[in-house]
XYZ file of C-alpha atoms in Angstrom:
589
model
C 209.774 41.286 -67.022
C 210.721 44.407 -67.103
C 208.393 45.619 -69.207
C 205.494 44.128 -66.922
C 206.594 45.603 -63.544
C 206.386 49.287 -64.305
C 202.956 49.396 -64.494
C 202.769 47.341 -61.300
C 204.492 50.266 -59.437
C 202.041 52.819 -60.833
C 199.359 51.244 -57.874
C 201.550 52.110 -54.572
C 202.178 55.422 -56.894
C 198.867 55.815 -57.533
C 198.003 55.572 -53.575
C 200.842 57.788 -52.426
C 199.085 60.624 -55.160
C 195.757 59.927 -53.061
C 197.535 60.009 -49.740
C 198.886 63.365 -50.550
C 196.040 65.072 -52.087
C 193.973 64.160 -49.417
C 196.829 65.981 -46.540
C 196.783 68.792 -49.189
C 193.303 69.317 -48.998
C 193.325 69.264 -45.323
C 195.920 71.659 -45.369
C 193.979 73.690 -47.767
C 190.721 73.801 -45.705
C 192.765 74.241 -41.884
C 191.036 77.868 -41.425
C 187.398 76.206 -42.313
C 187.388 73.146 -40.177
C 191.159 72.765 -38.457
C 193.627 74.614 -36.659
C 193.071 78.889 -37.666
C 196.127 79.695 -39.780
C 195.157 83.224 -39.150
C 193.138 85.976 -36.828
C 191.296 88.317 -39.612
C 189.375 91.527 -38.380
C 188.004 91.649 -34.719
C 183.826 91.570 -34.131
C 182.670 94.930 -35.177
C 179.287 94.939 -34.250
C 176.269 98.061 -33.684
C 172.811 97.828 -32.330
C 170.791 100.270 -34.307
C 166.713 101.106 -35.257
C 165.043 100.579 -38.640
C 166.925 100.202 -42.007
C 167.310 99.728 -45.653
C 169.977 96.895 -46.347
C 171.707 96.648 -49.953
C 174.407 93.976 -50.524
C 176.679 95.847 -53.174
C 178.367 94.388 -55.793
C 179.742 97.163 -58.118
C 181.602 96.826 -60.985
C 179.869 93.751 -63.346
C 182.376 92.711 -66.150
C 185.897 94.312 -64.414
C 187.906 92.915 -62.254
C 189.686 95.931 -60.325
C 188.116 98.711 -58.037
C 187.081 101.722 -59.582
C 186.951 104.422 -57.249
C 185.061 106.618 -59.645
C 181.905 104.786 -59.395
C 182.323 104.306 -55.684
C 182.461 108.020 -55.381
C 179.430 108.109 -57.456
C 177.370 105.786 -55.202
C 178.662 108.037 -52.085
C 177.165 111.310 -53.625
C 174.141 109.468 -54.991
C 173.227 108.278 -50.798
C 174.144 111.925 -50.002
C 171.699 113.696 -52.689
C 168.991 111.480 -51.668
C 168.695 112.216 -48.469
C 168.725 108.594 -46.674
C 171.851 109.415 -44.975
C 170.158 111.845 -43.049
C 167.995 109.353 -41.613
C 170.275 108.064 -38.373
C 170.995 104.413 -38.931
C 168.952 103.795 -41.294
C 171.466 102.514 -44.677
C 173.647 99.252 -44.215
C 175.826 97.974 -46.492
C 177.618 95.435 -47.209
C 180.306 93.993 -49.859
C 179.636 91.693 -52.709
C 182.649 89.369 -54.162
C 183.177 92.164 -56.844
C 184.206 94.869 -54.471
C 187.288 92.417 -53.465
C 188.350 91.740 -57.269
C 191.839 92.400 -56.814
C 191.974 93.442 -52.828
C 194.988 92.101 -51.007
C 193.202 92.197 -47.649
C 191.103 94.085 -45.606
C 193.340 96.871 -45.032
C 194.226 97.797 -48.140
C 194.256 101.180 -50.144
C 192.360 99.022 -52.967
C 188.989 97.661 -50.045
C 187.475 100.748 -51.524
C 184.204 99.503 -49.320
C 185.996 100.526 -46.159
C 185.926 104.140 -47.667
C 183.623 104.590 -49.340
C 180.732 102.487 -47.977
C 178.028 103.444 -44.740
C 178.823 100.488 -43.054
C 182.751 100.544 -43.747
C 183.041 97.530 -41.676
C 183.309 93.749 -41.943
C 179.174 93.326 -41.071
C 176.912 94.646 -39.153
C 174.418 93.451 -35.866
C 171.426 95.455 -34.985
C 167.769 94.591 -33.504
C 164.875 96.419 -34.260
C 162.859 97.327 -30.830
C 158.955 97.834 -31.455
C 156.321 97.872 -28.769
C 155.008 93.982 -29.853
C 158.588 92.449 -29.680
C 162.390 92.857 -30.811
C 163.662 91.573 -34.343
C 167.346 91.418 -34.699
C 169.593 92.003 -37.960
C 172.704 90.433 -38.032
C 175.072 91.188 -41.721
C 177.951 88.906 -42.445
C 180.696 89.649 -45.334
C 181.930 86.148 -46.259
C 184.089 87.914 -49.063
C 187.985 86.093 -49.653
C 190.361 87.409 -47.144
C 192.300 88.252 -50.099
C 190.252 88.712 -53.623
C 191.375 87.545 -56.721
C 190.863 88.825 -59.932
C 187.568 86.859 -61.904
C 187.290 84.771 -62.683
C 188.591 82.681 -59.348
C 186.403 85.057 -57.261
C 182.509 83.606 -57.277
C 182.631 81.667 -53.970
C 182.584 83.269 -50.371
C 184.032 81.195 -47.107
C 183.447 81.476 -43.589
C 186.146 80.871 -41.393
C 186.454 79.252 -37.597
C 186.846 82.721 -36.274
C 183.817 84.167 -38.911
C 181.971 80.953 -37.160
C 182.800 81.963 -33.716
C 181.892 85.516 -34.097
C 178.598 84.663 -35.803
C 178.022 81.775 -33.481
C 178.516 84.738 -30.769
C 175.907 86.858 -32.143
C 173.093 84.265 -32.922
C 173.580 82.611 -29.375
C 173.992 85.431 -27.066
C 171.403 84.899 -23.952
C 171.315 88.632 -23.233
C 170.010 89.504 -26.992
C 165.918 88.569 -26.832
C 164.373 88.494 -30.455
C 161.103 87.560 -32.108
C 162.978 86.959 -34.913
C 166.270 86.772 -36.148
C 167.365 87.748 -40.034
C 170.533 86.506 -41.518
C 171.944 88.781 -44.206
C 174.741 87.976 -46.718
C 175.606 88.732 -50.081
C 176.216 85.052 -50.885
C 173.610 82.404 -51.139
C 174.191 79.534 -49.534
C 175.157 77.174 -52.258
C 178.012 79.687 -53.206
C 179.462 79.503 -49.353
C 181.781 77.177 -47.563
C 180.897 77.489 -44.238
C 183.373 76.017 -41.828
C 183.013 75.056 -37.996
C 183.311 76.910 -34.610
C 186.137 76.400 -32.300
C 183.383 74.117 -30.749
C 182.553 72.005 -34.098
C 179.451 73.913 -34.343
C 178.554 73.860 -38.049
C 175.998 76.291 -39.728
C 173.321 74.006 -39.596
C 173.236 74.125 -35.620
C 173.580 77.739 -35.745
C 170.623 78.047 -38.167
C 168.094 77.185 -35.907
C 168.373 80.622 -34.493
C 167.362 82.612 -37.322
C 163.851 82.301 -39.457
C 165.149 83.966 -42.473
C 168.287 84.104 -44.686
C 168.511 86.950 -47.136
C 171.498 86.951 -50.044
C 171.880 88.172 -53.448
C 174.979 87.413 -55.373
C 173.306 85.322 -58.336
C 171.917 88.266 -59.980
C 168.908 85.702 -61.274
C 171.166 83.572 -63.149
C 170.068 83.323 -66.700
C 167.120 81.933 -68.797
C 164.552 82.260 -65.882
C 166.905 79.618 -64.048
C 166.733 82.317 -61.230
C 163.388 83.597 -61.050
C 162.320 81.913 -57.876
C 165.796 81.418 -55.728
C 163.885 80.623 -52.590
C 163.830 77.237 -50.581
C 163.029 76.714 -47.189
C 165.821 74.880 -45.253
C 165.588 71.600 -43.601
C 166.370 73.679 -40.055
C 163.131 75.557 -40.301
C 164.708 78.597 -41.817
C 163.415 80.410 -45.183
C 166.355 81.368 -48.091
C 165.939 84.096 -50.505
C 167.773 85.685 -52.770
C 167.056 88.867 -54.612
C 167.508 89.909 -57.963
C 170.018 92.873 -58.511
C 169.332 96.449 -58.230
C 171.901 97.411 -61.399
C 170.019 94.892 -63.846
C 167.369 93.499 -63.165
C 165.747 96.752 -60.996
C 164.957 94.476 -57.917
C 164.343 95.396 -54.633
C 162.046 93.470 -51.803
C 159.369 94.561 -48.813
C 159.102 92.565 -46.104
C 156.425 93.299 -43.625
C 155.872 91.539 -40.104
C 152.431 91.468 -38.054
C 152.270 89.041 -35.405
C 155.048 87.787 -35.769
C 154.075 86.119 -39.466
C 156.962 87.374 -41.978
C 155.354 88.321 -45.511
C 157.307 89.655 -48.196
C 157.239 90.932 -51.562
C 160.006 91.272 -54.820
C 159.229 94.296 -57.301
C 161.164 95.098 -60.201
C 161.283 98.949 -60.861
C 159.223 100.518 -62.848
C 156.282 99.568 -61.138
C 154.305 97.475 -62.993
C 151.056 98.733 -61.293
C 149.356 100.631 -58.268
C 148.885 100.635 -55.682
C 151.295 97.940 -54.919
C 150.465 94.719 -52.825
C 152.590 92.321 -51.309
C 152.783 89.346 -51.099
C 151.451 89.290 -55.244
C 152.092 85.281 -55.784
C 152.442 82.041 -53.269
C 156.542 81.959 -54.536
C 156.601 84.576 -52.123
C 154.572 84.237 -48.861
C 156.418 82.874 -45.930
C 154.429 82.771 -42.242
C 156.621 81.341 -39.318
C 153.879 79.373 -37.546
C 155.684 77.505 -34.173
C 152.163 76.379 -33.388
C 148.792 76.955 -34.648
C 147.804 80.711 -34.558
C 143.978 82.079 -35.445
C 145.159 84.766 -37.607
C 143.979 84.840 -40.513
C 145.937 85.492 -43.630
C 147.460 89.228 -44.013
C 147.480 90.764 -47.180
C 149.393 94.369 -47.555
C 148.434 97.116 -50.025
C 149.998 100.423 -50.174
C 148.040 103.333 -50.222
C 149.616 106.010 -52.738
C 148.810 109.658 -51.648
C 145.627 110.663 -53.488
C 143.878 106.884 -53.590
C 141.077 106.137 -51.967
C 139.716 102.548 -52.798
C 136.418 102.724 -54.037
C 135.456 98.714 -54.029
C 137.333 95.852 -51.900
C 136.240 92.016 -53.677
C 137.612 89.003 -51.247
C 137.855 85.728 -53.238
C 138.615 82.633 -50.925
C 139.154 79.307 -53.210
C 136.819 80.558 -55.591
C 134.429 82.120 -54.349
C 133.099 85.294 -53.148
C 133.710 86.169 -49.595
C 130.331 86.837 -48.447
C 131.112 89.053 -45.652
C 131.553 93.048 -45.632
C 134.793 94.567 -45.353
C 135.504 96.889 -43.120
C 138.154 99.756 -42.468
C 139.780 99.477 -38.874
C 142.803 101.757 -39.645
C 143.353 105.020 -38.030
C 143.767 108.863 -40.594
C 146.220 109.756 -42.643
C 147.013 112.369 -40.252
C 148.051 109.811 -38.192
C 151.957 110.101 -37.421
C 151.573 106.166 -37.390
C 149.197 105.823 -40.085
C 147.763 101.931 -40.516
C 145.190 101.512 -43.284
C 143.887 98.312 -41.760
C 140.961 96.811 -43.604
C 139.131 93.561 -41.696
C 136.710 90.994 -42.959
C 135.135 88.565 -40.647
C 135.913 84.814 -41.428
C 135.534 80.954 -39.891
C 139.379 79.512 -40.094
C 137.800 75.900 -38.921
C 136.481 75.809 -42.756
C 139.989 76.103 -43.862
C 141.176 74.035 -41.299
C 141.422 70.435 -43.082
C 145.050 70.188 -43.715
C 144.796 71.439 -47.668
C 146.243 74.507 -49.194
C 143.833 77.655 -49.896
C 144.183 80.517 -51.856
C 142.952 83.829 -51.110
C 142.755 86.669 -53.689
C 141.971 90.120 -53.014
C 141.215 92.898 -55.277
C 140.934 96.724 -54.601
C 139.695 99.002 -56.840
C 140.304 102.680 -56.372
C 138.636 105.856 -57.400
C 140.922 106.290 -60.590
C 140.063 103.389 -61.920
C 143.447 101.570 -60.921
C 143.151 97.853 -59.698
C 145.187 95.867 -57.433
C 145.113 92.377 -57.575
C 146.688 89.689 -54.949
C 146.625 85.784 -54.411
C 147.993 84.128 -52.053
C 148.213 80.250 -50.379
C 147.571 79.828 -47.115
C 146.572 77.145 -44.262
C 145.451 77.264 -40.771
C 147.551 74.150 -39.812
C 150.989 74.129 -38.310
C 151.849 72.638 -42.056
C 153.889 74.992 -44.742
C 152.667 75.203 -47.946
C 155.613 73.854 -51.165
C 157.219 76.451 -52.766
C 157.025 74.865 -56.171
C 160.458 76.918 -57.083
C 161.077 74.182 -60.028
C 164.489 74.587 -61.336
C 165.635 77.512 -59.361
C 164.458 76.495 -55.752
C 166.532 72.886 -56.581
C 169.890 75.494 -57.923
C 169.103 77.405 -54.737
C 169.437 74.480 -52.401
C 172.342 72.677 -54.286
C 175.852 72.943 -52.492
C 177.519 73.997 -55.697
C 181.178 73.677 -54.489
C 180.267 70.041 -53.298
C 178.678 69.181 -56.527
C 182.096 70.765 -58.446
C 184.186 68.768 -55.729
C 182.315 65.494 -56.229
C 182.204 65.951 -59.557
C 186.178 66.032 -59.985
C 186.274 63.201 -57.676
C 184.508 60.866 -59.388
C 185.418 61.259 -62.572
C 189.225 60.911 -61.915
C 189.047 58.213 -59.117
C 186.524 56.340 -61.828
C 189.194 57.587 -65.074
C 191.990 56.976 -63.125
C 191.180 53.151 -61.634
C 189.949 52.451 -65.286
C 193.046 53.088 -67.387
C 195.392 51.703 -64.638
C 193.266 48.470 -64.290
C 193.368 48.693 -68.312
C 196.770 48.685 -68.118
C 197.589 45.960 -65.745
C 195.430 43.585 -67.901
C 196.823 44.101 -71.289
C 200.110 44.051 -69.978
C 199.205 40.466 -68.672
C 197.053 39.847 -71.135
C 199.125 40.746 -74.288
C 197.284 38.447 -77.004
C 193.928 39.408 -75.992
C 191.507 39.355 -79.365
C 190.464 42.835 -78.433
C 194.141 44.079 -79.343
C 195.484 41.414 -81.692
C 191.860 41.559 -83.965
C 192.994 45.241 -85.015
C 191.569 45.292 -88.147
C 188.103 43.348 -87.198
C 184.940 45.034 -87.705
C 183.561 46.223 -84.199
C 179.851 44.464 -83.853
C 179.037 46.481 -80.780
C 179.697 50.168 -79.545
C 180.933 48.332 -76.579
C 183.495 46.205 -78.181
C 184.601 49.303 -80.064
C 185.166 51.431 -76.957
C 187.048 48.801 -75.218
C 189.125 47.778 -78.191
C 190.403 51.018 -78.653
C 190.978 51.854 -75.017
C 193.135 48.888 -75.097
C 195.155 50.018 -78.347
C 195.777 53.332 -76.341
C 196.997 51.700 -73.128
C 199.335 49.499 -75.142
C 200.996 52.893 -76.651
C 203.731 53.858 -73.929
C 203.982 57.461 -74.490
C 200.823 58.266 -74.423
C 199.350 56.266 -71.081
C 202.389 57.263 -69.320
C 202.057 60.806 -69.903
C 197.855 60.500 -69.890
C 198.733 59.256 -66.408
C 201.463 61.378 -65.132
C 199.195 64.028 -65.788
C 196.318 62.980 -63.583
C 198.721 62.388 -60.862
C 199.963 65.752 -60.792
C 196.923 67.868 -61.352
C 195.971 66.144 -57.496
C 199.313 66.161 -55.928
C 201.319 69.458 -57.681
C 200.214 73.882 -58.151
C 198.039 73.765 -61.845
C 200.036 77.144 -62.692
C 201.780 79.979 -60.654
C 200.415 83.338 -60.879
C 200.031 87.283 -59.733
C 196.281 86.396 -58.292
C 196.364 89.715 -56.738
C 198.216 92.163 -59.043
C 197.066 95.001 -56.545
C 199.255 93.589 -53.625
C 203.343 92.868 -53.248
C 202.372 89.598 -52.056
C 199.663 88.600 -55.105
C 201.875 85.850 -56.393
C 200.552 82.673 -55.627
C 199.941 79.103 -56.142
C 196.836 77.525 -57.424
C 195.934 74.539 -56.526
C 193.128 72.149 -57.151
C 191.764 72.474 -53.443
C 192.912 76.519 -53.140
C 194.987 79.251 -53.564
C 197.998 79.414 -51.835
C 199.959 82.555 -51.452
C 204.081 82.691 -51.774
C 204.496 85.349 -48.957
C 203.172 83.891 -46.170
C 202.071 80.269 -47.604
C 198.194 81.298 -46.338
C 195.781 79.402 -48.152
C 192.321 81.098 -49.588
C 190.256 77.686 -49.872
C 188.041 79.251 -52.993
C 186.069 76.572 -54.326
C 186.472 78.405 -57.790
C 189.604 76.170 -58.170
C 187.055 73.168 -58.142
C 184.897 74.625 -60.665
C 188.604 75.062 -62.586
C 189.270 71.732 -62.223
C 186.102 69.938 -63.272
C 185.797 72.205 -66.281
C 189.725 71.518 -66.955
C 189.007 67.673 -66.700
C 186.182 67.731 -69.240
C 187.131 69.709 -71.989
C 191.219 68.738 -71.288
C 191.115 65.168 -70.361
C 187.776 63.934 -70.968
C 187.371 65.227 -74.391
C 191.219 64.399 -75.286
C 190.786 60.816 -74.426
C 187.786 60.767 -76.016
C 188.963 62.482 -79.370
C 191.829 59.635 -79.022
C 189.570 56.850 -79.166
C 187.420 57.925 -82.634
C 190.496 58.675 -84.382
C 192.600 55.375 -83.077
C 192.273 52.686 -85.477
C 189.598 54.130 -88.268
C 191.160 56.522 -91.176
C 186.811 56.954 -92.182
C 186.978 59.225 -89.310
C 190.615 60.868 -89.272
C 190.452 63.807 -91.144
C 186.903 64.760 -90.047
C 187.964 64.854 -86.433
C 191.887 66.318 -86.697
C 190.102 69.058 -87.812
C 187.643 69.119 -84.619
C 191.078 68.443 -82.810
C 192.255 71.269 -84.066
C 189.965 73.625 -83.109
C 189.638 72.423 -80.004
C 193.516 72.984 -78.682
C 193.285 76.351 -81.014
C 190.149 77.139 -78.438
C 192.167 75.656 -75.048
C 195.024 77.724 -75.798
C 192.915 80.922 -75.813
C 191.504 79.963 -72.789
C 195.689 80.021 -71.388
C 196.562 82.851 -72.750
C 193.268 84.705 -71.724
C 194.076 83.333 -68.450
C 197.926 84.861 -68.395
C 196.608 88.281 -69.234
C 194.237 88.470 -65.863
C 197.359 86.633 -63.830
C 200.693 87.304 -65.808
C 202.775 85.523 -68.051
C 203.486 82.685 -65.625
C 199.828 81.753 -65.873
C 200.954 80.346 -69.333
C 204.287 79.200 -68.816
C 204.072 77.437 -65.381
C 200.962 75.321 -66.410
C 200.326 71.842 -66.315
C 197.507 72.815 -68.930
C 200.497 74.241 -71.055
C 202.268 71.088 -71.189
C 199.552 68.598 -71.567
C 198.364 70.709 -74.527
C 201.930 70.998 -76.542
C 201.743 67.240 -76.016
C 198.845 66.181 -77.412
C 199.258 68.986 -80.268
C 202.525 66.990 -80.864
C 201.930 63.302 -80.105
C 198.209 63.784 -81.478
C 197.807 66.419 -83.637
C 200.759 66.794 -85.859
C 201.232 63.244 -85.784
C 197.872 62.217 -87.113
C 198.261 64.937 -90.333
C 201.376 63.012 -90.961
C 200.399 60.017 -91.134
């Protein structure tokens, strides 16, 4: 009896664990969607003229502040000269300027002293005589900034909402168009709600375009194309980094259509045209407009373009091409070139391309192709891989992730358990030594043979209890500050000093890793070697090497956050038991 009524109490245990992970959570996310838990920096906001905008990041590969190579970016603005120009740099922080920065004030935010901007974002419209385009610069950088690797996602706050919900929906502010600017994409932010349950998706449809960084093109050509336009009518890019990949981007507005261009430095050819591919045109059409398509090309001093070739689907543009723009002596010099065209040919709902090509006295050619229409209708971005990473909400993939696996791991070895408890003489446990006929039959056989060992399902389940309902190891996450020490937490990080939580969706990513290559891959390691010697030495030496690799990975871990990183871990103890029960045990026997 007794026997069969302990694992009957592991269900109300089992939904007392849920019960309290989900108030945990709640309590985790409070400053993104509840009751603020705290009132950060104030709105420190400027209206200023025309600018160049760079979204930081220093210091790939460390994860402290450096103040020598912020001192070198300081005297490389001053020798250049653009700090002479009034209003005319903005900057703003990536996540690693806050590796290791307690909070805003501290002596480690080197930004704040080193930086143009030196504040937490920036608001400024652009006032030309055709209209008014406002800039508006958010820093969605952890209040408090871990060391890496817990320090790839941003957050937004109620009061970050309410400021920016401020900005983007003030009456007296008229703009043709408004720009977002942030160093995190979208997919790496938790956005919360306003005061007023406003989410970011209601504030969006105030701005046309959304410009990040942060991603640094991922890898492999996965982040070639980060560009998506959003189901509120907005249009996401990200750009490539400065410091690696040589990126920078041109974007160019004439009647209100938004065209832009990404170069890589060193040129790859002049002149230089924009936009060069259909990635990277974007035209904000509210209604149908009889422009037609505008094509930039710069004009470098000393080229003069000897032949102008217009190719529209194919085929030669019949018509001459004429120059409208005013001299070089111009102060507002305009190289216009024109070309008479009929949009109603174009105008049957279809995509067309346009290519131009310029050929200059020098012999140099410029080349450009672009899609347009003359419908109200956008033309796909055909992004492949990178425009689906770009629109992914990778902490809600990480968070589902986790979810599913241990609601679906956790229902299946309890509900295992119940039934061969009940079900003692089952032919799935009793035929031990029976040749499996099915991979099926296998799986299930020796899931039950596991289940029916006590010390190993109790503790298998104990653990994934407590990585939902207890801290997954104590640590200094901010070595920098006297209150660093902190608790971390599947849902966030939760500081000792004043028990304020950073709700970092890095500790999702943590946990889903955690769960495959520590639970997952355990369990699964269990059931080849259970029952079948043909396959026990082979794969105690795979176990092996794979708690000689997870214990790195803690001790790696307790060098970045201190020695209670490896102590204070429920990794730590999971892993001494299975290199005990599992490990050592198997080479004995």
């Amino acid at each position: 009896m007794q026997r069969s009524l302990l694992p009957f109490i592991l269900v109300p245990l089992t939904l007392l664990s849920w019960l309290r992970a989900y108030l945990i959570y709640h309590e985790a996310v409070a400053g993104l969607y509840g009751v603020q838990m705290a009132n950060y920096l104030k709105n420190e906001s400027t209206d200023l003229p025309t600018f160049d905008n760079l979204t930081i990041d220093h210091y790939r590969g460390r994860s402290h502040q450096i103040i020598d190579e912020w001192t070198m970016y300081q005297n490389a603005l001053q020798e250049s000269g653009v700090l002479n120009r009034t209003n005319f740099w903005y900057d703003m922080r990536g996540n690693h300027d806050c590796f290791n920065v307690g909070s805003w004030d501290s002596d480690q935010n080197l930004y704040r002293l080193y930086s143009v901007v030196k504040k937490r974002g920036f608001d400024f419209t652009v006032e030309k005589t055709f209209g008014q385009y406002r800039f508006v610069g958010i820093d969605a950088c952890p209040k408090s900034g871990p060391s890496r690797p817990y320090n790839f996602f941003g957050y937004y706050e109620i009061s970050d909402m309410d400021r920016l919900s401020e900005k983007l929906l003030d009456a007296s502010v008229k703009s043709n168009h408004t720009f977002l600017l942030a160093h995190y994409p979208k997919a790496t932010l938790l956005y919360g709600r306003t005061s007023k349950g406003e989410t970011f998706e209601d504030l969006s449809n105030h701005i046309s375009v959304y410009m990040c960084g942060h991603l640094h093109k991922l890898a492999l050509g996965l982040g070639d194309h980060l560009q998506i336009y959003r189901p509120t009518n907005y249009l996401e890019l990200e750009l490539g980094d400065m410091k690696v990949n040589a990126m920078y981007r041109i974007l160019a507005i004439d009647h209100d259509l938004i065209s832009f261009i990404d170069v890589q430095l060193p040129l790859p050819e002049i002149p230089l045209k924009t936009p060069p591919s259909p990635a990277e045109g974007f035209s904000v059409l509210p209604e149908k407009l009889p422009y037609p398509p505008i094509i930039l090309i710069t004009n470098p001093k000393g080229s003069a373009y000897n032949t102008i070739n217009i190719f529209l689907d194919g085929k030669v543009h019949d018509q001459n091409v004429h120059y409208k723009g005013n001299s070089r002596n111009d102060n507002e010099y305009l190289p216009l070139w024109t070309s008479q065209w009929d949009p109603s040919k174009f105008d049957d709902g279809k995509d067309h391309v346009i290519v131009v090509k310029a050929l200059d006295i020098s012999g140099q050619v410029g080349e450009s192709r672009v899609i347009f229409r003359v419908d109200d209708k956008r033309s796909h971005m055909n992004g492949g891989i990178s425009e689906f990473l770009i629109g992914l909400d990778w902490a809600a993939v990480a968070r589902s992730f986790f979810m599913i696996c241990h609601v679906t791991l956790t229902v299946y070895m309890l509900a295992t358990k119940l039934y061969v408890t009940y079900n003692p003489n089952h032919p799935l446990i009793t035929s031990f030594h029976t040749y499996e006929k099915t991979f099926t039959q296998s799986y299930f056989r020796k899931t039950f043979l596991l289940v029916s060992q006590p010390i190993f399902f109790y503790t298998l389940y104990l653990y994934l209890l407590a990585i939902i309902t207890m801290p997954l190891f104590i640590g200094n996450m901010v070595s920098s500050s006297q209150g660093g020490y902190g608790l971390f937490w599947l849902y966030g990080i939760q500081f000792f000093h004043n028990l304020r939580w950073l709700p970092l969706a890095d500790t999702w990513r943590h946990g889903a890793i955690d769960f495959v290559f520590s639970t997952m891959t355990v369990i699964i390691w269990f059931v080849i070697v259970t029952g079948d010697r043909r396959w026990r030495t082979k794969w105690l030496v795979w176990g092996i090497i794979l708690w000689l690799w997870r214990g790195t990975e803690l001790y790696k871990l307790s060098q970045i956050y201190g020695h209670f990183v490896f102590w204070a871990n429920l990794q730590t103890f999971w892993w001494l038991f299975w290199g005990w029960y599992g490990i050592s045990k198997g080479i004995v026997s």
